[in-house]
JSON list of C-alpha atoms in Angstrom, two decimals:
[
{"chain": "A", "resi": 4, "resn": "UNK", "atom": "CA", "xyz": [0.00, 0.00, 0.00]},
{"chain": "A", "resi": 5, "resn": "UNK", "atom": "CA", "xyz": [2.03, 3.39, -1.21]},
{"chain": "A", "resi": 6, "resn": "UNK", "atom": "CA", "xyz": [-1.35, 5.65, -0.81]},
{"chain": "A", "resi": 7, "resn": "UNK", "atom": "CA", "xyz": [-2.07, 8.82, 1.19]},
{"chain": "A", "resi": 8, "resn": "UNK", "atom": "CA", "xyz": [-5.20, 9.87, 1.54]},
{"chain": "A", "resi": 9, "resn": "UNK", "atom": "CA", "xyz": [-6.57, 13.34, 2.58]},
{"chain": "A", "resi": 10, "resn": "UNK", "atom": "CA", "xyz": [-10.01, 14.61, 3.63]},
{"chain": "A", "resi": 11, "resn": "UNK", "atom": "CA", "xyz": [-12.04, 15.60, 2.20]},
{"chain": "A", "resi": 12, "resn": "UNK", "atom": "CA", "xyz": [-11.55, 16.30, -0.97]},
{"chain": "A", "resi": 13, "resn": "UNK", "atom": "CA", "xyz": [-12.88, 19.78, -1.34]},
{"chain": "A", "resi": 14, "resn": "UNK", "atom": "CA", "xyz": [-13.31, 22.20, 1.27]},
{"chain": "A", "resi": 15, "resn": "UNK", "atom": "CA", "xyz": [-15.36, 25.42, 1.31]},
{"chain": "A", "resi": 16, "resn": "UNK", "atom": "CA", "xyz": [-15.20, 27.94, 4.54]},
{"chain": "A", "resi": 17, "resn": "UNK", "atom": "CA", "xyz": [-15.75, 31.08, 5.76]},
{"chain": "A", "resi": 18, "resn": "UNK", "atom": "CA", "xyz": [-13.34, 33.61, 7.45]},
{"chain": "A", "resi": 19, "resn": "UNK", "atom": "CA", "xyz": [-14.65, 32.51, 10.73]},
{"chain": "A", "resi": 20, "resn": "UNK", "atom": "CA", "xyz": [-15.41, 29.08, 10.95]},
{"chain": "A", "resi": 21, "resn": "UNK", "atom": "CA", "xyz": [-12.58, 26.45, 11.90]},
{"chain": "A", "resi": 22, "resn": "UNK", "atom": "CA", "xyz": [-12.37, 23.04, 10.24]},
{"chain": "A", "resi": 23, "resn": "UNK", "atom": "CA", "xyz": [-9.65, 20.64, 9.65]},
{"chain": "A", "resi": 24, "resn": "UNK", "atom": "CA", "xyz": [-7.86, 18.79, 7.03]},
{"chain": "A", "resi": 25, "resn": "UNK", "atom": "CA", "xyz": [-6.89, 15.37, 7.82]},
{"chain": "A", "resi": 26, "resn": "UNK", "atom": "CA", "xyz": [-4.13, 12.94, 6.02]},
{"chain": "A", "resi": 27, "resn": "UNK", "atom": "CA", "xyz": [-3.68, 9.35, 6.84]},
{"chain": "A", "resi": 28, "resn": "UNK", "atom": "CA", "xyz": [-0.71, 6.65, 5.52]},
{"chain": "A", "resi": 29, "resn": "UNK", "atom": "CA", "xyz": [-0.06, 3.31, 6.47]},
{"chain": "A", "resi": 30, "resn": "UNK", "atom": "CA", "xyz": [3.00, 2.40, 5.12]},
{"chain": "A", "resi": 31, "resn": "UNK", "atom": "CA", "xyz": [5.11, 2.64, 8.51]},
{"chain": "A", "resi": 32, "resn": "UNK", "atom": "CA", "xyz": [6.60, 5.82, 7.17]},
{"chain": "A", "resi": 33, "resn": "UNK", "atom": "CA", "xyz": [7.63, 8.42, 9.97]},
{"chain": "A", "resi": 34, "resn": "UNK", "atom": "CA", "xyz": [7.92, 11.99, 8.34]},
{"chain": "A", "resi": 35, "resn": "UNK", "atom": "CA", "xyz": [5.11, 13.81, 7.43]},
{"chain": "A", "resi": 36, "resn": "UNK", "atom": "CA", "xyz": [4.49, 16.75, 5.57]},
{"chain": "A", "resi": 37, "resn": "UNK", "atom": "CA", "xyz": [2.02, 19.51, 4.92]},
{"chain": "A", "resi": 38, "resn": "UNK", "atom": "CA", "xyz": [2.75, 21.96, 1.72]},
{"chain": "A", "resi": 39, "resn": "UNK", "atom": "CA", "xyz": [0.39, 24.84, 0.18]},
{"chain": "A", "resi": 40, "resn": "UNK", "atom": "CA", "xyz": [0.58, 24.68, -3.68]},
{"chain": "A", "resi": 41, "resn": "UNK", "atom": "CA", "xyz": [-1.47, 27.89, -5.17]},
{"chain": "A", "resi": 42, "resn": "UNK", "atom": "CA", "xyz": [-2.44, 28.08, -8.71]},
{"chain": "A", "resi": 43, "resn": "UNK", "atom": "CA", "xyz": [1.25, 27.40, -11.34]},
{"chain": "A", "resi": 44, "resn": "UNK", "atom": "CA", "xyz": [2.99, 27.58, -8.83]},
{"chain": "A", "resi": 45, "resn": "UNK", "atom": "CA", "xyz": [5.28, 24.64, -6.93]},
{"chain": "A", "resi": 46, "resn": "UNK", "atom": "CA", "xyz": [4.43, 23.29, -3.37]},
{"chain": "A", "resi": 47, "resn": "UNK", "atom": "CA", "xyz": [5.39, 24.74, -1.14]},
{"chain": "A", "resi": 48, "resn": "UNK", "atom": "CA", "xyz": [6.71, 23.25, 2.68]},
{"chain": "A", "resi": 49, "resn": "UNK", "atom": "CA", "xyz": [4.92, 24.39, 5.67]},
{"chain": "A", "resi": 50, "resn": "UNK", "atom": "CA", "xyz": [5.24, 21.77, 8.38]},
{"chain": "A", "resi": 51, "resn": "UNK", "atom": "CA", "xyz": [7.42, 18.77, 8.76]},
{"chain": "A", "resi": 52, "resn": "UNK", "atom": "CA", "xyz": [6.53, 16.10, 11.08]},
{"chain": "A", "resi": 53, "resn": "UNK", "atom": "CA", "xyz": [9.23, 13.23, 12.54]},
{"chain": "A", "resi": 54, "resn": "UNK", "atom": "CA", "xyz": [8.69, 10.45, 14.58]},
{"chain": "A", "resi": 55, "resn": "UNK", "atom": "CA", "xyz": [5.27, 12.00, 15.85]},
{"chain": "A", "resi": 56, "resn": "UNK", "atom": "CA", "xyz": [7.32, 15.42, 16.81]},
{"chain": "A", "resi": 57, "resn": "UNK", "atom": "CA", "xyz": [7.16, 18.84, 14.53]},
{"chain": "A", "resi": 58, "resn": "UNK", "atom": "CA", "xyz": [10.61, 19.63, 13.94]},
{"chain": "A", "resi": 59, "resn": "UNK", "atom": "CA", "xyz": [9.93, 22.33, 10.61]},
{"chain": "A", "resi": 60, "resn": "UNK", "atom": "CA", "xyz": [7.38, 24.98, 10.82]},
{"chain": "A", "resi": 61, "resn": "UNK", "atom": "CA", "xyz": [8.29, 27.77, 7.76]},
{"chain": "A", "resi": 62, "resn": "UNK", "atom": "CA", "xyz": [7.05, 30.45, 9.65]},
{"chain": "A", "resi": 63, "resn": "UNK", "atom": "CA", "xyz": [3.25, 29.41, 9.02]},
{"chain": "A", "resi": 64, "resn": "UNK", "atom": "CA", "xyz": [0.60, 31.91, 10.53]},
{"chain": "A", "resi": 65, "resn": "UNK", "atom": "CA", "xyz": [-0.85, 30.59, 13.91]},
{"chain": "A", "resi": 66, "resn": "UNK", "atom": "CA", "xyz": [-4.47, 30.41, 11.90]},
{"chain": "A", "resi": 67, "resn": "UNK", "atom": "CA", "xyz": [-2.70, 27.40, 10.76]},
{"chain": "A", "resi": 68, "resn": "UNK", "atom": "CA", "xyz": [-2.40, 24.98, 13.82]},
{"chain": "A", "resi": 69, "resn": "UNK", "atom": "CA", "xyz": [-0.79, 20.90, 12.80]},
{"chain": "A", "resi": 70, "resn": "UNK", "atom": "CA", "xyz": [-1.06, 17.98, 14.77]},
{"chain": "A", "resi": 71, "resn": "UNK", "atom": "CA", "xyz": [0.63, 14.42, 14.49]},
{"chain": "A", "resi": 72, "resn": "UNK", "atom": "CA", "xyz": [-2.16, 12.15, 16.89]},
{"chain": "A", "resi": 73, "resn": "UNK", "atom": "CA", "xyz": [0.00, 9.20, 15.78]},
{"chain": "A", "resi": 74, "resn": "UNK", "atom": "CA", "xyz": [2.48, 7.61, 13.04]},
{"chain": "A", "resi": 75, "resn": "UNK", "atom": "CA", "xyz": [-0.02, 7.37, 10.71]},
{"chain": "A", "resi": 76, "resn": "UNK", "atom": "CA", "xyz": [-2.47, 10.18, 11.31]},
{"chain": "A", "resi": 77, "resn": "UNK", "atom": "CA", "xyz": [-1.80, 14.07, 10.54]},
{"chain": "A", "resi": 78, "resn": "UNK", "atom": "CA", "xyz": [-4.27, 16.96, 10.73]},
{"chain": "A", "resi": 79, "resn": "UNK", "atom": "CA", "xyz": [-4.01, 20.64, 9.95]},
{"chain": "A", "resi": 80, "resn": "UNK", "atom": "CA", "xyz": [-6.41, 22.43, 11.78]},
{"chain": "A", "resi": 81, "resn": "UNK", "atom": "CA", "xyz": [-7.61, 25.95, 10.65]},
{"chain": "A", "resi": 82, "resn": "UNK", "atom": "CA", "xyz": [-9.25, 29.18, 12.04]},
{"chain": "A", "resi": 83, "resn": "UNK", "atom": "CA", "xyz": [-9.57, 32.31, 10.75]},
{"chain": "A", "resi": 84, "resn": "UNK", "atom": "CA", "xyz": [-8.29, 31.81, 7.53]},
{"chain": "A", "resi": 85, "resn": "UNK", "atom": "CA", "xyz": [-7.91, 34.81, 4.89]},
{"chain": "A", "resi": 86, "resn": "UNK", "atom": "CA", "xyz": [-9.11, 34.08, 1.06]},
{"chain": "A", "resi": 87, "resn": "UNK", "atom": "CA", "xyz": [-5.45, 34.16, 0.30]},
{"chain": "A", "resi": 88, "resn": "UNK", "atom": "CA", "xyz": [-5.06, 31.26, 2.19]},
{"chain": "A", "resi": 89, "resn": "UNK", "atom": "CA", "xyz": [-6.99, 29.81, -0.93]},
{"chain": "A", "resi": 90, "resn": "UNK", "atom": "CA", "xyz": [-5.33, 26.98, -2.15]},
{"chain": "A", "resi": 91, "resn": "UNK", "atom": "CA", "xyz": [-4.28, 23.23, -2.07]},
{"chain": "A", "resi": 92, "resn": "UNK", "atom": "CA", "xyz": [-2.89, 21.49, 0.67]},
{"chain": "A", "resi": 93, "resn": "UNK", "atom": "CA", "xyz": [-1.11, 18.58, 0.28]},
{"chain": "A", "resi": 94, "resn": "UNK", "atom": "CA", "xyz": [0.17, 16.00, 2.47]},
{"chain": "A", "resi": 95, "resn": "UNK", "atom": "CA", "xyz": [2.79, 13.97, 2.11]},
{"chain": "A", "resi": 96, "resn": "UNK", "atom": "CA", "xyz": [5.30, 10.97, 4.14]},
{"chain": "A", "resi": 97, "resn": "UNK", "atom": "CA", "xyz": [8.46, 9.63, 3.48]},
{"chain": "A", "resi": 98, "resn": "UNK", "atom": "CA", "xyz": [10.47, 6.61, 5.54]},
{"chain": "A", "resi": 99, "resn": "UNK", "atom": "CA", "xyz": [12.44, 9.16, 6.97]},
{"chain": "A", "resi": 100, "resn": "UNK", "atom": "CA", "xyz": [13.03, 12.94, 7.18]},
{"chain": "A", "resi": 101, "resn": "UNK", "atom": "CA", "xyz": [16.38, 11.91, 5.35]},
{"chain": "A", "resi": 102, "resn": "UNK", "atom": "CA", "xyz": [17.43, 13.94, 2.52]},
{"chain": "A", "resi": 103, "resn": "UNK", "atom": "CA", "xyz": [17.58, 10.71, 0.26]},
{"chain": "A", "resi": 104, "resn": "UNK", "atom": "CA", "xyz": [13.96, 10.00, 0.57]},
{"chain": "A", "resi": 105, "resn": "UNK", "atom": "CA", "xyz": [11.06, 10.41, -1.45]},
{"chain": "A", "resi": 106, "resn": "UNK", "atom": "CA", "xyz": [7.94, 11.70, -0.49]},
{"chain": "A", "resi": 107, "resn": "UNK", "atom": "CA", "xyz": [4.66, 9.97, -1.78]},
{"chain": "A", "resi": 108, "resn": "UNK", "atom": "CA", "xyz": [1.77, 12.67, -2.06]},
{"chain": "A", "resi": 109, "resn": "UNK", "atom": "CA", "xyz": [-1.64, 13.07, -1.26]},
{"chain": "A", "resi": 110, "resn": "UNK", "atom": "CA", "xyz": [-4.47, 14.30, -3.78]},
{"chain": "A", "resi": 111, "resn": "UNK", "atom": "CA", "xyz": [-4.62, 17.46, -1.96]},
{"chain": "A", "resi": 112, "resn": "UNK", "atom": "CA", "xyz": [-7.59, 18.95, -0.70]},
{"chain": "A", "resi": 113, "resn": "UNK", "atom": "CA", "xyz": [-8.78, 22.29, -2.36]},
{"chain": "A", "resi": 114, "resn": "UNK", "atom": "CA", "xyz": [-9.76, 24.70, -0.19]},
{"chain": "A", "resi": 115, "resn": "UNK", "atom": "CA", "xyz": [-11.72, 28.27, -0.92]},
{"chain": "A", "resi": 116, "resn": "UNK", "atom": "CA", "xyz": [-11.96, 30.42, 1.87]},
{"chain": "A", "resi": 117, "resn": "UNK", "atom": "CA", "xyz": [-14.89, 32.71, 1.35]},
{"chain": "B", "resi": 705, "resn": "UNK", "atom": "CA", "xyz": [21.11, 28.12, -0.83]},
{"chain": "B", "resi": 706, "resn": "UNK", "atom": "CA", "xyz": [19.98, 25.72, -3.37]},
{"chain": "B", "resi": 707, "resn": "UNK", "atom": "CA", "xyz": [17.94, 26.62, -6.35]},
{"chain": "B", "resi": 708, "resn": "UNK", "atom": "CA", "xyz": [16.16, 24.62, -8.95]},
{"chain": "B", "resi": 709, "resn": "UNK", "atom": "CA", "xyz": [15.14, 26.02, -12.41]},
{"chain": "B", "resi": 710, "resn": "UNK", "atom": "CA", "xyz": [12.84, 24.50, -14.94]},
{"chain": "B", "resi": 711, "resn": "UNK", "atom": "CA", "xyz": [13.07, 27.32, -17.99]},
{"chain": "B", "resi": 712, "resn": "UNK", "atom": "CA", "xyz": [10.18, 25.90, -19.76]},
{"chain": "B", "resi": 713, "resn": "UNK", "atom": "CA", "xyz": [7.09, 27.04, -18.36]},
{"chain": "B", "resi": 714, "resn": "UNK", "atom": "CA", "xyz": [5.27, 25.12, -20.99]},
{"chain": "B", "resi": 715, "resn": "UNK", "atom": "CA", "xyz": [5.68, 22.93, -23.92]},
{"chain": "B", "resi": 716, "resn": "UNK", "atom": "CA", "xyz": [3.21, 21.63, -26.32]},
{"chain": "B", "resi": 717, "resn": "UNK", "atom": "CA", "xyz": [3.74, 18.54, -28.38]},
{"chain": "B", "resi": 718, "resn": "UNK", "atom": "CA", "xyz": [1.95, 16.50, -31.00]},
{"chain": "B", "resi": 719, "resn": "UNK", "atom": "CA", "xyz": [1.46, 12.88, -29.69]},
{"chain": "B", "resi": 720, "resn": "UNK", "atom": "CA", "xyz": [4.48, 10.23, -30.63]},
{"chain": "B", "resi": 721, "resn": "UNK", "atom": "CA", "xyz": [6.71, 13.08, -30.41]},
{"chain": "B", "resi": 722, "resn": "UNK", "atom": "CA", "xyz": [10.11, 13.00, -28.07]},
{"chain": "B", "resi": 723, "resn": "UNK", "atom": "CA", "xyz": [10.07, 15.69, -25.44]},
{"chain": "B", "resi": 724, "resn": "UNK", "atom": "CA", "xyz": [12.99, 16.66, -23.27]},
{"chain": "B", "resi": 725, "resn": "UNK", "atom": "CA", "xyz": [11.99, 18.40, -19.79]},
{"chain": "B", "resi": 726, "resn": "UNK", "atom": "CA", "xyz": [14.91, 20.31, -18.50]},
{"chain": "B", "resi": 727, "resn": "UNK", "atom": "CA", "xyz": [16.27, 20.72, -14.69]},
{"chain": "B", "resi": 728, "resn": "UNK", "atom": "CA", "xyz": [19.77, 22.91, -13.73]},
{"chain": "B", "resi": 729, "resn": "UNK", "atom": "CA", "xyz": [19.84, 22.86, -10.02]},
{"chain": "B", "resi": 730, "resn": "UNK", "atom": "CA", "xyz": [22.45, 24.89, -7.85]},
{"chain": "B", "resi": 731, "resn": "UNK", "atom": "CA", "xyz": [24.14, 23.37, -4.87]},
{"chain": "B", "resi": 732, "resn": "UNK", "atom": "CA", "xyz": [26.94, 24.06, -2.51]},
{"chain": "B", "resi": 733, "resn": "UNK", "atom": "CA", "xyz": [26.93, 20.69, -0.95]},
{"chain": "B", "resi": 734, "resn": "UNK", "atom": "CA", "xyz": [28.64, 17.30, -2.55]},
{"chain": "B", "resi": 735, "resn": "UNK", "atom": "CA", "xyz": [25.87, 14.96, -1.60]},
{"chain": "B", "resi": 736, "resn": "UNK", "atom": "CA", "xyz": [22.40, 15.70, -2.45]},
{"chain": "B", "resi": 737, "resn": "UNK", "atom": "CA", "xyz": [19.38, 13.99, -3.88]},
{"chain": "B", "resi": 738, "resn": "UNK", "atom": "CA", "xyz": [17.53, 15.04, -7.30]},
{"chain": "B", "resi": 739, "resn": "UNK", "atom": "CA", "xyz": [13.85, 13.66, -8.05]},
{"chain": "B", "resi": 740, "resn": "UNK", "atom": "CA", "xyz": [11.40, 14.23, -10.81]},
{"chain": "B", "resi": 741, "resn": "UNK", "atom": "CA", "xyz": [7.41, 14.13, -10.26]},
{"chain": "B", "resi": 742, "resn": "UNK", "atom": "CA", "xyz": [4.79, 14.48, -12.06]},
{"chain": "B", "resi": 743, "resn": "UNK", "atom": "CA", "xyz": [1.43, 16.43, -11.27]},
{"chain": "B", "resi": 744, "resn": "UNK", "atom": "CA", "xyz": [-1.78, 15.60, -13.15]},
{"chain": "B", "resi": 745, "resn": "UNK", "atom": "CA", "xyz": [-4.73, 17.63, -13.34]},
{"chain": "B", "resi": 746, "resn": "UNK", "atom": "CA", "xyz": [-6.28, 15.52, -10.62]},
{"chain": "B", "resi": 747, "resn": "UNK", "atom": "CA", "xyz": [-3.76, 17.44, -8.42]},
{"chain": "B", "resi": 748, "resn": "UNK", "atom": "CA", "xyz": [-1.57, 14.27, -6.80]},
{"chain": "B", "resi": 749, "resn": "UNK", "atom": "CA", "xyz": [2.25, 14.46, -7.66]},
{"chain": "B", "resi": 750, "resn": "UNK", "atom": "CA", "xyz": [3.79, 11.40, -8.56]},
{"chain": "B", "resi": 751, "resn": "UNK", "atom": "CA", "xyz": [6.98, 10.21, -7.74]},
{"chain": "B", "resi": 752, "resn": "UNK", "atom": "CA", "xyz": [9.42, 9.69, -10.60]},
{"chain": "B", "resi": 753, "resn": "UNK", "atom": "CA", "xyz": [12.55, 8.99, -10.37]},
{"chain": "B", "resi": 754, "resn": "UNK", "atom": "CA", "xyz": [15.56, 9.96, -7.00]},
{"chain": "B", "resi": 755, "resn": "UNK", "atom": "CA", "xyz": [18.73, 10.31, -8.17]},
{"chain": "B", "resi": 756, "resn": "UNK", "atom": "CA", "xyz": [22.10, 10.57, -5.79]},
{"chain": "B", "resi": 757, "resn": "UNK", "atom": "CA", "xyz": [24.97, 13.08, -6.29]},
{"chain": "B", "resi": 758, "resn": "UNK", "atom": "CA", "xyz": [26.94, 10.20, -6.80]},
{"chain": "B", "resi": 759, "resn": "UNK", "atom": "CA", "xyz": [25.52, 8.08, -9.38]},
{"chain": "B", "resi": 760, "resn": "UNK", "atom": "CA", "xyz": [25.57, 9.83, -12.94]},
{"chain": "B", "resi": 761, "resn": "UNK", "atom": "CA", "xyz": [24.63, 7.22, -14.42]},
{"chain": "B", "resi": 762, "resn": "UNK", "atom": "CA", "xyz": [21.19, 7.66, -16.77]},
{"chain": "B", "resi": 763, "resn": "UNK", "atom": "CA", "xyz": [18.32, 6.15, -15.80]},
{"chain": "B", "resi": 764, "resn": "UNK", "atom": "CA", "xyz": [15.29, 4.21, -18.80]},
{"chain": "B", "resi": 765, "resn": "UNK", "atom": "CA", "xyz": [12.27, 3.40, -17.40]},
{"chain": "B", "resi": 766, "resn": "UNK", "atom": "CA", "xyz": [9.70, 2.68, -20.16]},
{"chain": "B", "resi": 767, "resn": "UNK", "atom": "CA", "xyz": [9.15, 5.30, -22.48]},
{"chain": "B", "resi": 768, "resn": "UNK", "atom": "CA", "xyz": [10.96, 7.87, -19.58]},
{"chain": "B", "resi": 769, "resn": "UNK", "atom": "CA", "xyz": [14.69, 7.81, -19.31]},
{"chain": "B", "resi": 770, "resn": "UNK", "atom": "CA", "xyz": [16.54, 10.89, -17.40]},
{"chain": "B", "resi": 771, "resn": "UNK", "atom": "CA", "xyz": [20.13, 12.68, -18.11]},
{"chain": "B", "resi": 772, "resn": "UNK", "atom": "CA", "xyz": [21.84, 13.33, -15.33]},
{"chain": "B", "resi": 773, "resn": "UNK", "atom": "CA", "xyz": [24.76, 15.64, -15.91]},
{"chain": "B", "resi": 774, "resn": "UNK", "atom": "CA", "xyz": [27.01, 16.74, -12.53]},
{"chain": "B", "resi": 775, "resn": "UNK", "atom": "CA", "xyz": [29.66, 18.73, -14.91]},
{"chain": "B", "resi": 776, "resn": "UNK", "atom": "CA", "xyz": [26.56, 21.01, -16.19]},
{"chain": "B", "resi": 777, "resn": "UNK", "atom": "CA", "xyz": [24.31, 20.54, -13.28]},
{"chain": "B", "resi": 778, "resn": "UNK", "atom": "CA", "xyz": [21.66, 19.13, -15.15]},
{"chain": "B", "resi": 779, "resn": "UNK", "atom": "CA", "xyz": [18.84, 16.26, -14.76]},
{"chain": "B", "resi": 780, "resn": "UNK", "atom": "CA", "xyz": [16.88, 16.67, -17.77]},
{"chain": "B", "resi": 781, "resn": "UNK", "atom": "CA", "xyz": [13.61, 14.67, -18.20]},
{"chain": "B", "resi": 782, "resn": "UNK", "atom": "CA", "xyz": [13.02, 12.70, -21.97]},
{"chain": "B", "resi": 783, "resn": "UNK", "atom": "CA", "xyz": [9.59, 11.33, -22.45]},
{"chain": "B", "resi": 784, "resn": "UNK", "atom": "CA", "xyz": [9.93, 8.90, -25.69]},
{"chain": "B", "resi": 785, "resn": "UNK", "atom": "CA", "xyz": [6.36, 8.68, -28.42]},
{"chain": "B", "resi": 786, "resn": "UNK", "atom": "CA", "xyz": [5.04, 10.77, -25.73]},
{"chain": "B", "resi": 787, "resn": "UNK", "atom": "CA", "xyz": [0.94, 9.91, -25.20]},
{"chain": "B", "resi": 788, "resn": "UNK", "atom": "CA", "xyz": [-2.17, 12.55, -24.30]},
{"chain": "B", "resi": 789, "resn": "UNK", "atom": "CA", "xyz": [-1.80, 10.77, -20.87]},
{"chain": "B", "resi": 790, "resn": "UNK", "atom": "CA", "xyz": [1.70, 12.53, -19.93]},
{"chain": "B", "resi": 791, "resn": "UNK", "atom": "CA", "xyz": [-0.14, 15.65, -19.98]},
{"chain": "B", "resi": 792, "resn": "UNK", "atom": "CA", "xyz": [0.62, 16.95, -16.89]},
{"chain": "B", "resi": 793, "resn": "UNK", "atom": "CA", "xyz": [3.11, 19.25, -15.06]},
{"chain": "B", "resi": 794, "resn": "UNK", "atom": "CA", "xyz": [6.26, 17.73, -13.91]},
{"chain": "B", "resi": 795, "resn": "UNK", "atom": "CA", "xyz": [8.57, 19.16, -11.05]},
{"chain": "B", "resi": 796, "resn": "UNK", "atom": "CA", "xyz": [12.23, 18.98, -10.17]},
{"chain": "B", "resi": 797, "resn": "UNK", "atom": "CA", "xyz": [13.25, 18.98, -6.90]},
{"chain": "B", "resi": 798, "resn": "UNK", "atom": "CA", "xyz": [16.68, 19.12, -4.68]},
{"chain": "B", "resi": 799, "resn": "UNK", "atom": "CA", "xyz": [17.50, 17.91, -1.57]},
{"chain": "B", "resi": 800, "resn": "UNK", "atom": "CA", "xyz": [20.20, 18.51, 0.41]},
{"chain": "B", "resi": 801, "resn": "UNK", "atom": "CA", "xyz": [21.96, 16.10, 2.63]},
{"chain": "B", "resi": 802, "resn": "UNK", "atom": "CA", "xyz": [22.83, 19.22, 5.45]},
{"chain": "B", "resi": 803, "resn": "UNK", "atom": "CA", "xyz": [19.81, 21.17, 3.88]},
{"chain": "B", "resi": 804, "resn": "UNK", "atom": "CA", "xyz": [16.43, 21.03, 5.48]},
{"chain": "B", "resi": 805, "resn": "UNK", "atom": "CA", "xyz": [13.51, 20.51, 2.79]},
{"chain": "B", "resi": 806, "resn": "UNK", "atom": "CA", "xyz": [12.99, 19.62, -1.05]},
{"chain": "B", "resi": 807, "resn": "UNK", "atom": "CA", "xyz": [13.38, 22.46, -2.87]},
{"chain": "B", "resi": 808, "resn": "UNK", "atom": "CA", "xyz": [10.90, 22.22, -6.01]},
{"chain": "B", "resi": 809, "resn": "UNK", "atom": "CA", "xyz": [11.35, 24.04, -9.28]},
{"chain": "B", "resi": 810, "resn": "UNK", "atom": "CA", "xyz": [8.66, 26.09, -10.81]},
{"chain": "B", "resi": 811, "resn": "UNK", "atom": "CA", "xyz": [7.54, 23.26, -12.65]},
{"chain": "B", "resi": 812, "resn": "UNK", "atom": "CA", "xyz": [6.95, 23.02, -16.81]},
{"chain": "B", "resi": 813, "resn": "UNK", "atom": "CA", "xyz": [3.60, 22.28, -17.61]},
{"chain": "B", "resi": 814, "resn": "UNK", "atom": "CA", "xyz": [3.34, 19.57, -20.71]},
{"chain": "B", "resi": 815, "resn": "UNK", "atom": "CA", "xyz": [0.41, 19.11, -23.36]},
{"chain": "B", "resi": 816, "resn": "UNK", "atom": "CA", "xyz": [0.11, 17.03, -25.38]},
{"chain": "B", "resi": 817, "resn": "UNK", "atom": "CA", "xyz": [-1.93, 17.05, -28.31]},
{"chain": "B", "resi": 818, "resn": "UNK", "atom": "CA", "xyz": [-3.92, 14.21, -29.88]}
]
């Protein structure tokens, strides 16, 4: 099994709700990884996740608020987003946070804040 | 810092043509990791291909094969008799063995045409 998954799919909020993004692999990988991809553009990094513990955060707003319940779970929580915040989110795991190894994606999961 | 460019932003091509993707990273370090993926419209990137800073040696897989060129810095892509199905966008990346994330390129967007 070499799958991530992500829900949901497609994700519509306003300024002031709060919802969460969830990400799930079970391939005994232990780095995870949340990236923002806008519109042409590349993904971009915005948390990295190791053995259960965040050890990158790229200076990502507070409105954006990760969580690792276990090795095979990841969440990104969100709160007051802005529209810019508009985008998809990807998830993504690798064995390892080791330079050497690839990271197997998630569909992504659009969002549109509103 | 390390930098990945993709000059082609897009390239058309007429199914069963050959179609070379290019990649020139920058690096300071003497062990690193290159990788191609591959985005489809459905939004999931695909894991191509990881190749070390020590093994120059090109890679076929099918009707991909990759060019990897230390003297020039370059990992260049070839799709062979491409297909409507490669239509996608494909993305570089660098890692660094003392660096701290992939570092995508912009990406080149590929279409092509029945």
């Amino acid at each position: 099994d070499t799958e991530v998954t992500q829900t949901p799919k497609h994700l519509v909020m306003g300024m002031t709700n709060k919802k969460s993004l969830k990400c799930e692999q079970h391939m005994g990988h232990r780095a995870m990884y949340w990236y923002k991809q806008k519109a042409k553009k590349p993904p971009e990094l915005m948390f990295v996740y190791s053995y259960e513990k965040l050890s990158i955060n790229e200076s990502v707003p507070s409105r954006f608020s990760p969580e690792c319940p276990n090795s095979s779970l990841l969440n990104l929580h969100l709160h007051a987003l802005q529209p810019e915040d508009s985008a998809l989110y990807l998830c993504a795991s690798s064995p390892r946070r080791g330079a050497g190894d690839e990271q197997y994606f998630g569909p992504g999961t659009r969002l549109t804040v509103t | 810092a390390q930098k990945v460019t993709q000059a082609q932003t897009e390239i058309s091509v007429v199914e069963k043509e050959d179609v070379t993707l290019d990649c020139v990273y920058e690096t300071r370090d003497t062990t690193y990791y290159l990788f191609w993926y591959k985005q489809p419209p459905s939004g999931e990137l695909v894991f191509l291909i990881r190749r070390n800073s020590f093994d120059e040696q090109n890679e076929i897989s099918g009707r991909y094969s990759w060019n990897f060129q230390k003297s020039t810095s370059s990992f260049n892509f070839t799709i062979t008799a491409s297909q409507v199905v490669d239509s996608a966008v494909y993305f570089c990346a660098l890692s660094e063995v003392y660096g701290q994330n992939f570092v995508f390129g912009p990406g080149t967007r590929l279409s092509v045409l029945p």
